[in-house]
Short mmCIF file of C-alpha atoms in Angstrom, two decimals:
data_model
loop_
_atom_site.label_atom_id
_atom_site.label_comp_id
_atom_site.label_asym_id
_atom_site.label_seq_id
_atom_site.Cartn_x
_atom_site.Cartn_y
_atom_site.Cartn_z
CA MET J 261 -47.36 22.44 29.66
CA GLY J 262 -49.01 25.38 31.27
CA LEU J 263 -48.37 29.08 31.10
CA SER J 264 -44.68 28.81 31.97
CA ILE J 265 -42.04 28.22 29.33
CA GLY J 266 -39.17 25.94 30.24
CA ARG J 267 -35.68 27.19 29.54
CA CYS J 268 -32.46 25.27 29.17
CA LEU J 269 -30.08 26.68 31.78
CA SER J 270 -27.22 24.27 31.23
CA PRO J 271 -23.89 25.99 30.46
CA LYS J 272 -22.51 22.82 28.87
CA ARG J 273 -20.16 23.42 25.98
CA LEU J 274 -20.24 21.39 22.76
CA THR J 275 -16.68 22.12 21.70
CA GLY J 276 -15.45 19.50 19.25
CA LYS J 277 -18.93 18.02 18.78
CA THR J 278 -20.68 17.82 15.41
CA ALA J 279 -24.43 18.33 15.06
CA VAL J 280 -26.70 17.78 12.06
CA ILE J 281 -29.97 19.72 12.12
CA THR J 282 -32.65 19.19 9.48
CA GLY J 283 -34.45 22.42 8.65
CA GLY J 284 -31.86 24.41 10.55
CA ASN J 285 -32.28 27.38 8.24
CA SER J 286 -35.38 28.85 9.90
CA GLY J 287 -37.58 28.90 12.99
CA ILE J 288 -36.78 26.49 15.79
CA GLY J 289 -34.05 24.79 13.78
CA LYS J 290 -32.20 28.05 13.20
CA GLU J 291 -32.37 28.96 16.88
CA THR J 292 -31.07 25.49 17.75
CA ALA J 293 -28.22 25.91 15.27
CA LYS J 294 -27.35 29.30 16.79
CA ASP J 295 -27.32 27.92 20.33
CA PHE J 296 -25.11 24.96 19.38
CA TYR J 297 -22.77 27.30 17.47
CA LEU J 298 -22.39 29.52 20.54
CA ARG J 299 -21.53 26.42 22.58
CA GLY J 300 -18.62 25.69 20.24
CA CYS J 301 -20.31 23.00 18.15
CA ASN J 302 -19.62 22.25 14.50
CA VAL J 303 -23.14 22.64 13.11
CA ILE J 304 -24.29 21.23 9.78
CA ILE J 305 -27.66 22.46 8.49
CA ALA J 306 -29.47 20.01 6.21
CA CYS J 307 -31.74 22.08 3.99
CA ARG J 308 -33.63 21.65 0.73
CA VAL J 309 -32.44 24.99 -0.69
CA PRO J 310 -28.71 25.65 -0.15
CA LEU J 311 -29.14 29.41 -0.62
CA ARG J 312 -31.55 29.57 2.33
CA ALA J 313 -29.14 27.61 4.48
CA GLN J 314 -26.30 29.95 3.60
CA GLU J 315 -28.46 32.99 4.35
CA ALA J 316 -29.26 31.51 7.78
CA ILE J 317 -25.57 30.84 8.42
CA ASP J 318 -24.64 34.39 7.48
CA ASP J 319 -27.37 35.79 9.74
CA ILE J 320 -26.32 33.64 12.70
CA LYS J 321 -22.72 34.76 12.27
CA ARG J 322 -23.80 38.42 12.16
CA GLN J 323 -25.79 37.98 15.36
CA CYS J 324 -22.82 36.33 17.08
CA LEU J 325 -20.13 38.58 15.64
CA ARG J 326 -18.65 39.58 19.00
CA ARG J 327 -19.00 36.20 20.67
CA ARG J 328 -15.89 34.16 21.40
CA LYS J 329 -15.24 30.42 21.38
CA VAL J 330 -17.92 29.74 18.80
CA GLY J 331 -18.02 26.67 16.60
CA THR J 332 -18.47 26.35 12.85
CA LEU J 333 -21.47 26.46 10.55
CA ASP J 334 -21.90 24.53 7.32
CA HIS J 335 -24.75 23.15 5.23
CA VAL J 336 -25.67 20.17 3.07
CA GLN J 337 -28.47 19.87 0.56
CA MET J 338 -31.29 17.48 1.42
CA ASP J 339 -34.90 17.36 0.28
CA LEU J 340 -37.03 15.33 2.69
CA LYS J 341 -39.57 14.83 -0.10
CA SER J 342 -37.10 12.60 -1.93
CA LEU J 343 -35.56 9.36 -0.63
CA SER J 344 -32.80 9.61 -3.24
CA SER J 345 -31.90 13.11 -1.98
CA ILE J 346 -31.90 11.86 1.61
CA ARG J 347 -29.65 8.95 0.64
CA ARG J 348 -27.17 11.26 -1.12
CA CYS J 349 -27.04 13.52 1.92
CA ALA J 350 -26.56 10.60 4.31
CA MET J 351 -23.74 9.22 2.16
CA LEU J 352 -22.02 12.61 2.25
CA LEU J 353 -22.41 12.92 6.02
CA GLN J 354 -21.04 9.42 6.54
CA GLN J 355 -17.70 10.81 5.37
CA LYS J 356 -17.56 13.14 8.37
CA PRO J 357 -15.25 12.06 11.22
CA LYS J 358 -18.21 11.89 13.60
CA ILE J 359 -21.78 13.03 14.26
CA ASN J 360 -22.63 13.52 17.93
CA LEU J 361 -26.03 15.18 17.65
CA LEU J 362 -28.83 14.56 15.17
CA VAL J 363 -31.81 16.89 15.40
CA ASN J 364 -34.70 15.79 13.20
CA ASN J 365 -36.35 19.19 13.23
CA ALA J 366 -37.68 19.96 9.75
CA GLY J 367 -41.39 19.75 9.12
CA ILE J 368 -44.47 21.02 7.37
CA MET J 369 -47.94 21.43 8.80
CA ALA J 370 -51.51 21.03 7.58
CA CYS J 371 -50.66 21.76 3.95
CA PRO J 372 -52.96 20.83 1.06
CA PHE J 373 -52.86 17.21 -0.07
CA SER J 374 -49.90 16.30 -2.22
CA LYS J 375 -47.33 13.54 -2.46
CA THR J 376 -43.57 13.29 -2.24
CA SER J 377 -41.55 12.21 -5.24
CA ASP J 378 -41.76 8.66 -3.89
CA GLY J 379 -45.55 8.75 -3.61
CA PHE J 380 -45.93 9.35 0.12
CA GLU J 381 -48.56 11.68 1.57
CA ILE J 382 -46.56 14.87 1.99
CA GLN J 383 -46.73 15.31 5.78
CA TRP J 384 -46.18 11.66 6.61
CA GLY J 385 -43.34 11.60 4.08
CA VAL J 386 -41.57 14.76 5.20
CA ASN J 387 -42.24 14.93 8.94
CA TYR J 388 -41.80 11.26 9.72
CA LEU J 389 -40.80 8.84 6.97
CA GLY J 390 -38.00 11.01 5.58
CA HIS J 391 -36.51 11.38 9.06
CA PHE J 392 -36.91 7.66 9.74
CA PHE J 393 -34.99 6.89 6.54
CA PHE J 394 -32.34 9.54 7.24
CA THR J 395 -31.75 8.37 10.81
CA LEU J 396 -31.42 4.70 9.88
CA LEU J 397 -28.96 5.50 7.08
CA LEU J 398 -26.86 7.55 9.51
CA LEU J 399 -27.11 5.07 12.37
CA PRO J 400 -23.84 3.21 11.63
CA LYS J 401 -21.99 6.55 11.72
CA LEU J 402 -23.83 7.53 14.91
CA ILE J 403 -22.90 4.22 16.56
CA GLU J 404 -19.28 4.85 15.59
CA SER J 405 -19.47 8.40 17.04
CA ARG J 406 -20.82 7.60 20.52
CA PRO J 407 -21.82 9.24 22.81
CA VAL J 408 -24.66 10.51 20.64
CA ARG J 409 -28.05 12.10 21.15
CA ILE J 410 -30.90 12.02 18.65
CA ILE J 411 -33.73 14.53 19.11
CA ASN J 412 -36.97 14.04 17.17
CA LEU J 413 -39.47 16.88 16.89
CA GLY J 414 -42.84 15.59 17.96
CA SER J 415 -45.80 17.71 18.97
CA ILE J 416 -48.71 17.83 21.37
CA ALA J 417 -50.70 17.34 18.16
CA HIS J 418 -49.93 13.63 18.53
CA LEU J 419 -52.94 13.59 20.89
CA TYR J 420 -55.18 13.93 17.83
CA GLY J 421 -53.27 11.47 15.65
CA ASN J 422 -54.45 7.97 14.82
CA LEU J 423 -52.70 5.14 13.00
CA ASP J 424 -54.63 3.23 10.38
CA PHE J 425 -52.16 0.58 9.33
CA THR J 426 -54.31 -0.25 6.33
CA ASP J 427 -53.96 3.33 5.06
CA LEU J 428 -50.89 5.06 6.51
CA ASN J 429 -50.40 6.85 3.19
CA TRP J 430 -53.93 8.37 3.08
CA GLU J 431 -54.99 6.60 -0.10
CA LYS J 432 -58.39 5.40 1.17
CA ARG J 433 -59.44 7.79 3.92
CA LYS J 434 -60.96 11.20 3.36
CA TYR J 435 -57.99 13.52 3.65
CA SER J 436 -57.68 15.85 6.62
CA SER J 437 -54.57 18.03 6.62
CA THR J 438 -54.61 18.49 10.39
CA LYS J 439 -55.17 14.79 11.10
CA ALA J 440 -52.39 13.89 8.68
CA TYR J 441 -50.08 16.25 10.54
CA ALA J 442 -51.09 14.74 13.88
CA GLN J 443 -50.46 11.23 12.52
CA SER J 444 -46.96 12.23 11.40
CA LYS J 445 -46.10 13.53 14.88
CA LEU J 446 -47.54 10.46 16.57
CA CYS J 447 -45.26 8.41 14.33
CA MET J 448 -42.22 10.44 15.41
CA ILE J 449 -42.87 9.66 19.07
CA LEU J 450 -43.46 5.97 18.39
CA PHE J 451 -40.26 5.91 16.32
CA THR J 452 -38.34 7.47 19.22
CA ARG J 453 -39.49 4.75 21.60
CA GLU J 454 -38.89 1.91 19.17
CA LEU J 455 -35.41 3.09 18.19
CA ALA J 456 -34.43 3.39 21.86
CA LYS J 457 -35.80 -0.11 22.52
CA ARG J 458 -34.00 -1.71 19.60
CA LEU J 459 -30.70 -0.08 20.51
CA TYR J 460 -31.08 -1.46 24.02
CA TYR J 461 -31.84 -5.01 22.86
CA LYS J 462 -28.93 -4.84 20.43
CA ASN J 463 -26.75 -3.96 23.46
CA ILE J 464 -25.76 -0.69 21.80
CA HIS J 465 -25.25 1.88 24.53
CA GLY J 466 -24.29 5.54 24.31
CA ILE J 467 -27.05 6.62 21.90
CA ASN J 468 -29.92 8.42 23.59
CA VAL J 469 -33.13 9.22 21.72
CA TYR J 470 -35.64 11.88 22.74
CA ALA J 471 -38.93 13.18 21.34
CA VAL J 472 -39.79 16.81 22.09
CA HIS J 473 -42.80 19.09 21.93
CA PRO J 474 -41.44 22.58 21.25
CA GLY J 475 -44.66 24.41 22.12
CA VAL J 476 -47.00 26.14 19.73
CA VAL J 477 -44.36 28.26 18.09
CA LYS J 478 -44.96 31.24 15.86
CA THR J 479 -43.02 30.24 12.73
CA ASN J 480 -43.76 29.88 9.01
CA LEU J 481 -44.90 26.32 9.79
CA TYR J 482 -48.41 27.80 9.99
CA ARG J 483 -48.39 29.31 6.51
CA PHE J 484 -50.72 26.63 5.08
CA ILE J 485 -53.43 26.52 7.70
CA GLU J 486 -55.44 29.71 7.50
CA ASP J 487 -58.68 27.73 7.25
CA ASN J 488 -57.84 25.31 10.05
CA ILE J 489 -55.75 27.35 12.46
CA SER J 490 -58.63 28.51 14.62
CA VAL J 491 -59.76 24.92 15.17
CA LEU J 492 -56.28 23.54 15.74
CA LEU J 493 -55.08 26.30 18.05
CA SER J 494 -58.30 26.30 20.03
CA ARG J 495 -57.47 22.70 20.94
CA PHE J 496 -54.00 23.72 22.03
CA THR J 497 -54.96 26.87 23.93
CA SER J 498 -57.73 25.02 25.73
CA ARG J 499 -54.86 23.13 27.38
CA GLY J 500 -53.20 26.32 28.53
CA ILE J 501 -50.73 26.61 25.68
CA PHE J 502 -49.96 29.79 23.78
CA MET J 503 -47.83 30.87 20.85
CA THR J 504 -44.14 31.19 21.67
CA THR J 505 -41.12 32.52 19.81
CA PRO J 506 -38.73 30.25 17.88
CA GLU J 507 -36.04 30.95 20.50
CA GLU J 508 -38.40 29.78 23.24
CA GLY J 509 -39.52 26.84 21.12
CA ALA J 510 -35.94 25.63 20.71
CA GLN J 511 -35.35 25.33 24.46
CA THR J 512 -36.54 21.75 24.93
CA THR J 513 -34.51 20.56 21.94
CA ILE J 514 -31.42 22.25 23.40
CA TYR J 515 -32.21 20.80 26.83
CA CYS J 516 -32.33 17.27 25.44
CA ALA J 517 -29.07 17.88 23.56
CA VAL J 518 -26.98 19.15 26.48
CA GLU J 519 -28.58 18.35 29.85
CA GLU J 520 -26.26 15.95 31.65
CA ASP J 521 -29.07 14.59 33.85
CA LEU J 522 -30.60 13.00 30.72
CA GLN J 523 -27.62 10.81 29.90
CA ASN J 524 -29.37 7.82 31.49
CA GLU J 525 -32.76 8.48 29.87
CA THR J 526 -33.82 7.43 26.39
CA GLY J 527 -37.02 6.89 24.44
CA PHE J 528 -39.08 9.46 26.35
CA TYR J 529 -41.10 12.56 25.45
CA TYR J 530 -40.22 16.05 26.72
CA ALA J 531 -41.86 19.47 26.89
CA ASP J 532 -40.97 22.69 28.72
CA CYS J 533 -37.50 21.28 29.41
CA LYS J 534 -38.72 18.34 31.43
CA ARG J 535 -39.89 14.80 30.85
CA HIS J 536 -43.59 14.81 30.10
CA TRP J 537 -46.49 12.44 29.62
CA ALA J 538 -47.49 11.28 26.17
CA ALA J 539 -50.80 9.83 25.03
CA GLY J 540 -51.24 6.10 25.49
CA LYS J 541 -51.28 5.58 21.74
CA ALA J 542 -47.78 7.13 21.62
CA THR J 543 -46.49 4.48 24.02
CA HIS J 544 -48.19 1.44 22.49
CA ARG J 545 -45.46 -1.14 22.06
CA GLY J 546 -47.27 -3.16 19.42
CA ASP J 547 -47.97 -0.10 17.29
CA ALA J 548 -44.35 1.06 17.60
CA GLU J 549 -43.09 -2.33 16.42
CA ARG J 550 -45.55 -2.52 13.55
CA LEU J 551 -44.82 1.06 12.45
CA TRP J 552 -41.11 0.24 12.34
CA ILE J 553 -41.72 -2.80 10.14
CA GLU J 554 -44.09 -0.93 7.81
CA SER J 555 -41.68 2.00 7.55
CA LEU J 556 -38.86 -0.31 6.51
CA LYS J 557 -41.10 -1.60 3.72
CA TYR J 558 -42.03 1.88 2.51
CA CYS J 559 -38.35 2.89 2.48
CA LYS J 560 -37.27 -0.44 0.93
CA LEU J 561 -34.90 -1.12 3.82
CA GLU J 562 -36.08 -4.63 4.70
CA ASN J 563 -32.61 -6.09 4.04
CA TYR J 564 -30.66 -3.27 5.67
CA ASP J 565 -29.16 -3.64 9.16
CA PRO J 566 -28.81 -0.13 10.66
CA PHE J 567 -27.34 -1.55 13.89
CA LYS J 568 -24.32 -3.13 12.28
CA ILE J 569 -21.14 -2.10 14.08
CA THR J 570 -18.16 -1.89 11.75
#
């Protein structure tokens, strides 16, 4: 991840495919939705505020007005701060004929301490736990829809994340908004590896799972971190990384969604449109297994089998 920015050069079409993108109304998610739409995909944007999703759809259509062989754009309401909202959305999406791509893109960063409606620290709840819950609820539909790719938005910030299994919800530790963000992204990478592993051991093939670092992208994700941005970005830029545009930031997500060479890879971490190294703590098998078990408890899914094939 140096001074070059990887670009997805694949011309692969997505005609007839259906993609669900969380947070597809702005930033990287919107650029991903636009790219999929131009490839002929039926794109569904999962967004907390339906009006914002519709505005994004209208804007994408205006930008692509003269383009041919485009797909469709639609939206569903989902608030990642609420497990009941996520469940309602998943139930609605389960009625779709198929879902071929799931992009867990939505996120917040380094915001002041608060909790979701279910009592989870806001960044852990939105960035990771909400997506964990959403993915597991959709998994039976995804299994039915194979071949499928799931792309989870991680971050290089996982390097600074640490898991304290006695306090995942930040109820005992002194709160740090940047460390809480880093923990949430570390969890997303561990989740990617564990989901890929469990699919393999369940002998369920045709679902590939990828974690991606989009780069340090100039989006409204940074709106909360005026006090911390100089510290956080100095860590990133010391590694040769600089702020990129949302269109550039979407490239690795798109790459993992369409690159045919990745059809035999799963559970790995990507940046700049290539497979990349991740910190050792992001590849720790024991932590990945324990995080999965703890996440099931937090989401009250202990008795739910997401791998059941109907």
